[in-house]
Coordinates of C-alpha atoms in Angstrom, one line a residue:
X1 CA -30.7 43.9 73.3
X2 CA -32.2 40.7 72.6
X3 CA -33.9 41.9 69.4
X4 CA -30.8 42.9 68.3
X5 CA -29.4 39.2 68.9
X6 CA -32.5 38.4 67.1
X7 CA -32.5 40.4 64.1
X8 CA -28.3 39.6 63.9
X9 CA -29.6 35.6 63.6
X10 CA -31.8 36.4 60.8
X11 CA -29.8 38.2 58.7
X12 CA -26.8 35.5 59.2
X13 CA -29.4 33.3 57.7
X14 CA -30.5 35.3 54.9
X15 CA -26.7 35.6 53.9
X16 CA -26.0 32.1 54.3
X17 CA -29.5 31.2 52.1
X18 CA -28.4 33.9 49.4
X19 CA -24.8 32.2 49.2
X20 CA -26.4 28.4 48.5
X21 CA -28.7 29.5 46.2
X22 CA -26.3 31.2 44.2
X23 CA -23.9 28.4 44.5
X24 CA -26.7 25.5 43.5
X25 CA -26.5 27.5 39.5
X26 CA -23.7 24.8 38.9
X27 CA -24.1 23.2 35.3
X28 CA -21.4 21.9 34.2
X29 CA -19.7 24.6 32.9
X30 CA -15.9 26.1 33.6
X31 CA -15.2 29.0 34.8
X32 CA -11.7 30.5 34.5
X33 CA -9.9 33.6 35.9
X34 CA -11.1 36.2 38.3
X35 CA -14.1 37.9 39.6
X36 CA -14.5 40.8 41.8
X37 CA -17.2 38.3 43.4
X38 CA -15.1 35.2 44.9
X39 CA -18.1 33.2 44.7
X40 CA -18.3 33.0 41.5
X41 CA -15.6 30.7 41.1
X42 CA -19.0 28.4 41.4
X43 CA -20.4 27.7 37.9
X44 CA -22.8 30.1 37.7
X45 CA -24.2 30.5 33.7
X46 CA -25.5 27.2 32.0
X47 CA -23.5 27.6 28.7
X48 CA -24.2 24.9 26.6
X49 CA -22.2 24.2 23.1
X50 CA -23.2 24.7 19.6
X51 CA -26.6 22.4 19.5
X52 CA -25.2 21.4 15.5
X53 CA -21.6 21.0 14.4
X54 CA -23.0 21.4 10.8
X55 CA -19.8 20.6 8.5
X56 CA -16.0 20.4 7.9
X57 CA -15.9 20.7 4.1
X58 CA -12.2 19.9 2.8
X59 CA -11.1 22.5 0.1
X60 CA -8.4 23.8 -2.5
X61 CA -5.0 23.8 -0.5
X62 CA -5.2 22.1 2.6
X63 CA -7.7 24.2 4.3
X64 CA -11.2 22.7 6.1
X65 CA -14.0 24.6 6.1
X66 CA -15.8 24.6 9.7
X67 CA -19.8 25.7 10.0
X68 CA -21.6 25.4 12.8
X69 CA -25.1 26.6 14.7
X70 CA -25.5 29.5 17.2
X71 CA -25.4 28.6 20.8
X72 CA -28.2 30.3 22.8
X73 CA -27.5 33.1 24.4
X74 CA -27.4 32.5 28.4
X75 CA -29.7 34.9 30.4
X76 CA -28.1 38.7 31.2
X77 CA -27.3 39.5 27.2
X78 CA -23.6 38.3 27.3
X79 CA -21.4 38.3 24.4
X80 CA -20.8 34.7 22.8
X81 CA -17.7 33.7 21.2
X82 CA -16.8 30.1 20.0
X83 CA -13.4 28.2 20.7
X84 CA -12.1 25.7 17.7
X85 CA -10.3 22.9 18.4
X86 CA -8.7 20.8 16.7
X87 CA -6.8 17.1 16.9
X88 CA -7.4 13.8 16.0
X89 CA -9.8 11.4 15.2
X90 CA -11.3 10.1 18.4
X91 CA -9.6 12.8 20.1
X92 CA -7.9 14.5 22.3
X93 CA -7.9 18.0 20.8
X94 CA -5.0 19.9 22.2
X95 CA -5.1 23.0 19.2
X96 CA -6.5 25.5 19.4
X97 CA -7.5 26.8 15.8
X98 CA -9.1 30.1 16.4
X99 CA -11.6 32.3 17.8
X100 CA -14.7 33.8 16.3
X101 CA -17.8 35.8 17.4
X102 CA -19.2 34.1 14.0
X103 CA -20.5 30.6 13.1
X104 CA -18.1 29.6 10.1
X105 CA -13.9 29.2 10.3
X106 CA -11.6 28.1 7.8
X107 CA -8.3 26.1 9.0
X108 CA -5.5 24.6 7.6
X109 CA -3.3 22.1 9.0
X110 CA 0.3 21.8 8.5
X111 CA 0.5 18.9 6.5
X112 CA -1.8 16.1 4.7
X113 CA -4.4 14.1 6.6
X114 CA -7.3 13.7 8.6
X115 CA -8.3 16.1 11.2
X116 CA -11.2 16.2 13.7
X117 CA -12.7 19.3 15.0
X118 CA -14.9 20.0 17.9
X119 CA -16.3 23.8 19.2
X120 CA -16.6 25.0 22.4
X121 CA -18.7 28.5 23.8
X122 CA -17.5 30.8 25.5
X123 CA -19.0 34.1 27.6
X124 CA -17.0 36.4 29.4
X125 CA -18.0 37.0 33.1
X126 CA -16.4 39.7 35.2
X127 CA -12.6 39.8 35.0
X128 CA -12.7 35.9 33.4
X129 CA -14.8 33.5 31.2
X130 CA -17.3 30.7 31.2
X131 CA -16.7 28.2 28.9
X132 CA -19.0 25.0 27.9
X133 CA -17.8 21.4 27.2
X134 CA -16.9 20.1 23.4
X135 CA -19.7 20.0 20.5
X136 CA -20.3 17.3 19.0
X137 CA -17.4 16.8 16.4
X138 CA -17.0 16.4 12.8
X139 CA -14.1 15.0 10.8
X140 CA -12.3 15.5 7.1
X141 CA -9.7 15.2 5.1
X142 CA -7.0 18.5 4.8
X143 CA -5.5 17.7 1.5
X144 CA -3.3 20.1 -1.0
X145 CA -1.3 17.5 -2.6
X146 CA -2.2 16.9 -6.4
X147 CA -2.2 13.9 -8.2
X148 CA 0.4 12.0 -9.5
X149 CA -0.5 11.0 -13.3
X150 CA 0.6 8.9 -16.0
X151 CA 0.1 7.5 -19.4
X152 CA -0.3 4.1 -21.3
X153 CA -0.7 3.2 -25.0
X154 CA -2.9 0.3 -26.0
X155 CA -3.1 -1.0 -22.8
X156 CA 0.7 -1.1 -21.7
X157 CA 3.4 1.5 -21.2
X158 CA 4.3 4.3 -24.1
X159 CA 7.1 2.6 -26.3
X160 CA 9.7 5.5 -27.6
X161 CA 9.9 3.1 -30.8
X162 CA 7.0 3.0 -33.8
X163 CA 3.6 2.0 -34.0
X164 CA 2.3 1.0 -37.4
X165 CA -1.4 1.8 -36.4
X166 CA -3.6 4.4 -34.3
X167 CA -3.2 4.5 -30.7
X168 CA -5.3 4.2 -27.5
X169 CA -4.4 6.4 -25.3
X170 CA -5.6 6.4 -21.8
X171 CA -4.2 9.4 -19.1
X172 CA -5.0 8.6 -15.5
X173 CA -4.4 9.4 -12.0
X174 CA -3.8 8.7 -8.5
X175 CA -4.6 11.0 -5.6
X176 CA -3.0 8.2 -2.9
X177 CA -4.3 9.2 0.7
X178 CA -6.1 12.5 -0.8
X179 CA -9.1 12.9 -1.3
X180 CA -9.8 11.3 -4.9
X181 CA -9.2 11.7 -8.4
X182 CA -11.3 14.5 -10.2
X183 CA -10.0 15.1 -13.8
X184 CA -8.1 15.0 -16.4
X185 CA -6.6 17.4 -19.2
X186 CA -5.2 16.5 -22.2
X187 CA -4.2 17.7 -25.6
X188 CA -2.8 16.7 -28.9
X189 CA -0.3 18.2 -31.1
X190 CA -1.7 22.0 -31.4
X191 CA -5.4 20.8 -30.9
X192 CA -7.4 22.6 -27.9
X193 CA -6.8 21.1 -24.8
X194 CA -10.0 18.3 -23.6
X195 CA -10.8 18.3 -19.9
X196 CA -13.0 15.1 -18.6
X197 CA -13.5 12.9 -15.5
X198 CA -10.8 11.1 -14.9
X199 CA -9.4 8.5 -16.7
X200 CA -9.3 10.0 -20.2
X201 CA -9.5 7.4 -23.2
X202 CA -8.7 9.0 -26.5
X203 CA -7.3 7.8 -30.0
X204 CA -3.9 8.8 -31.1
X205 CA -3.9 8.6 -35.3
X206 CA -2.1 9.3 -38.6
X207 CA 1.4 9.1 -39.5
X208 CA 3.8 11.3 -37.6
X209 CA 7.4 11.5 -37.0
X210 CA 6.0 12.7 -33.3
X211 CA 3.1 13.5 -32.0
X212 CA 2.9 14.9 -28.6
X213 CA 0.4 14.6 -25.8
X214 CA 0.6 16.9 -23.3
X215 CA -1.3 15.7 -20.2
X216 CA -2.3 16.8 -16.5
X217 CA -5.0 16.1 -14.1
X218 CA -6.7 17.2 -10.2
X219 CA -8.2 15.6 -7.6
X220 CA -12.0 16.8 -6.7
X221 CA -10.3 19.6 -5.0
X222 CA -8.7 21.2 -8.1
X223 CA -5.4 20.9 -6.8
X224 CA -3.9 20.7 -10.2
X225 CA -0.7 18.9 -11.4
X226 CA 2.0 20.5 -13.8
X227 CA 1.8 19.5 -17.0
X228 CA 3.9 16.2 -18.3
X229 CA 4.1 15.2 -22.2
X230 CA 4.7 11.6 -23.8
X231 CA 5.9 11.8 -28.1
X232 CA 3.7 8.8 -29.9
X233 CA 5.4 7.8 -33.6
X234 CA 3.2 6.7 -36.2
X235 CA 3.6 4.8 -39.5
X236 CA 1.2 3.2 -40.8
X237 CA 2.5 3.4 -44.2
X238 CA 4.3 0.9 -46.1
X239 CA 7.5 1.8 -48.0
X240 CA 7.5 2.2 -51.9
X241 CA 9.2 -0.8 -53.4
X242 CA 13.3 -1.0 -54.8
X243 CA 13.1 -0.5 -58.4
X244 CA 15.9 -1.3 -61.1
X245 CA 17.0 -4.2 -59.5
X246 CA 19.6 -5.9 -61.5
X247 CA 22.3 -8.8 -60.9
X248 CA 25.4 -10.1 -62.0
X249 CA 28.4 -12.3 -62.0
X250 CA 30.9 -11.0 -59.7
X251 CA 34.1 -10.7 -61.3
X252 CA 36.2 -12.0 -59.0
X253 CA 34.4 -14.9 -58.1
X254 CA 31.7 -16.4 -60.8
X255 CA 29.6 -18.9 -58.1
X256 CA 28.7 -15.2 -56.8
X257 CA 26.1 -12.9 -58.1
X258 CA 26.3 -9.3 -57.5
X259 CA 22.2 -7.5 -56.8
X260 CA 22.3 -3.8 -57.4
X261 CA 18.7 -1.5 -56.8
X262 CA 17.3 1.6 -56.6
X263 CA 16.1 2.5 -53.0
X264 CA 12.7 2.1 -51.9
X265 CA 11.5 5.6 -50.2
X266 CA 9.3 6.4 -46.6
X267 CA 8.3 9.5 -45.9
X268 CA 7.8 9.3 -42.3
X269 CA 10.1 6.9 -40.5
X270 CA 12.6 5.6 -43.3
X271 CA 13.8 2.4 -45.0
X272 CA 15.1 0.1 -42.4
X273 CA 16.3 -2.7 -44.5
X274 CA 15.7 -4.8 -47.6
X275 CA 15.1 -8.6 -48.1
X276 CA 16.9 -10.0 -50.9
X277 CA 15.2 -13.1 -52.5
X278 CA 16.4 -15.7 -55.6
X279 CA 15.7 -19.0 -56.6
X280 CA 18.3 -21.5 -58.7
X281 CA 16.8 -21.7 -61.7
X282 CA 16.9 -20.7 -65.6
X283 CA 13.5 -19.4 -65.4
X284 CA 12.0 -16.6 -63.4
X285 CA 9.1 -17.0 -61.7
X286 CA 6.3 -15.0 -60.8
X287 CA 7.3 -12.9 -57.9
X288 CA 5.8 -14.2 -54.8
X289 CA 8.4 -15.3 -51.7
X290 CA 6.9 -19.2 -52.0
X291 CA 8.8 -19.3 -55.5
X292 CA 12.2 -17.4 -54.3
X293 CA 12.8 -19.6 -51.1
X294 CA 16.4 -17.8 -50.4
X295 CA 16.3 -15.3 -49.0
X296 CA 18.8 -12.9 -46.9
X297 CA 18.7 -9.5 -44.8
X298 CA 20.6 -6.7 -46.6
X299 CA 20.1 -3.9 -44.2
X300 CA 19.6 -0.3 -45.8
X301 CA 22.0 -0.7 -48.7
X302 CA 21.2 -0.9 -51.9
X303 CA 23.7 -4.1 -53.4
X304 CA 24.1 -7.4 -52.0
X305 CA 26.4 -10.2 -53.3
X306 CA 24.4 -13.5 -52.6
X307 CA 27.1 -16.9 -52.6
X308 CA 28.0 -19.3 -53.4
X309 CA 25.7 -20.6 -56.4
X310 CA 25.3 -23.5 -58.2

């Protein structure tokens, strides 16, 4: 009888030394759900997170892409899965992004901005899971907004009127709170299209009624603009002079004369107008405008009754 109380001590000890060792595992770990063991609701498996959270590349579209290292595995061959989360900067991280048995996950945000990530391991362990406490955590930018571009000619904005020489042309961009300008595409009349980092400086030449530059550009993403087009009007060609000019008394009223010519020609934008010059004198001078000091704007006629004279 008293060996029995004996032997009933000892086991009560071995019981009670089996429970505190098993309880003393404790790492810092969670443990969530249910076990067919209630004492494992102590943290029993010393899963740690990824050692490296290696990048979060921004790409095409919005999306981040997550890489990370392997966690080791915890002792008893259990299966490891990895928890993305995601919020941010500086935290907290309230969304979960996915799960994956793998080391790389791609995620995409609903809208523009800066995200920060963190990754968390996970084991399952009976009916529930371990998991371990955040990875270190990276950080980028989720951007699928393109450019906004634009256009200037010889330093200041297009003019829809005439230039009289070639152009400088410079296309450019701005990506705002994206992630940066990349390039820039641009063409001219039915030349090939030119693609070149951003901004592009070409030379706009020869006469033309209208040439056209169509024009686009991306960020370092390749999130691409549409295409947008600006007409540039050359003429740097002056007109051919009037010819047949002739004058004469008008008949109603002789202090008048009456200037009658043939029209000048352009090819490419047009006569605007004509300058009428005379002098009062009996002798005609050689033509230059310091010896014909009067002088009036006829507009694009081709007569002009000059009055009174002396």
């Amino acid at each position: 009888m008293r060996m029995d109380r004996i032997f009933a001590a000892a086991f009560v000890v071995l019981v009670s030394t089996a429970i505190i060792g098993f309880s003393t595992g404790d790492t810092g770990a969670s443990f969530t759900g249910t076990t067919t063991n209630p004492n494992q609701s102590w943290n029993t498996q010393n899963v740690t997170p990824p050692a490296s959270f290696t990048s979060a590349t921004s790409a095409i579209g919005g999306r981040i892409d997550l890489v990370w290292t392997a966690t080791a595995s915890p002792a008893g061959g259990h299966t490891l899965t990895y928890l993305v989360y995601r919020g941010p900067v500086g935290g907290p991280y309230p969304t979960l992004v996915g799960t994956t048995a793998g080391l790389t996950l791609s995620a995409t945000p609903g809208a523009d901005g800066t995200y920060e990530y963190v990754v968390q391991t996970k084991i399952a362990q009976g009916a529930g899971f371990f998991t371990s406490g955040n990875s270190a955590t990276k950080s980028n930018k989720s951007d699928r907004t393109a450019p906004a571009m634009s256009v200037t000619c010889n330093g200041a904005a297009c003019s829809a009127g005439w230039y009289t020489a070639t152009v400088a042309v410079v296309v450019s961009g701005n990506d705002g709170a994206g992630v940066g300008m990349g390039t820039a595409t641009y063409k001219i009349d039915a030349a090939a299209p030119n693609t070149v980092a951003a901004p592009a400086a070409f030379n706009v030449s020869g006469d033309s009624a209208g040439h056209t530059v169509v024009y686009s550009g991306a960020d370092t993403l390749a999130n691409a603009s549409g295409n947008s087009s600006q007409t540039i009007k050359i003429d740097g060609t002056a007109p051919t002079a009037a010819t047949g000019v002739n004058s004469a008394s008008n008949p109603g009223n002789p202090s008048n004369v009456d200037v009658t010519w043939t029209a000048g020609t352009d090819a490419t934008s047009g006569v605007a107008s004509y300058t009428v010059r005379w002098v009062q004198a009996n002798a005609c001078p050689a033509a230059t405008p310091a010896n014909y000091p009067n002088s009036a704007a006829a507009g694009n006629v081709t007569a002009y009754n000059i009055a009174p004279l002396t």
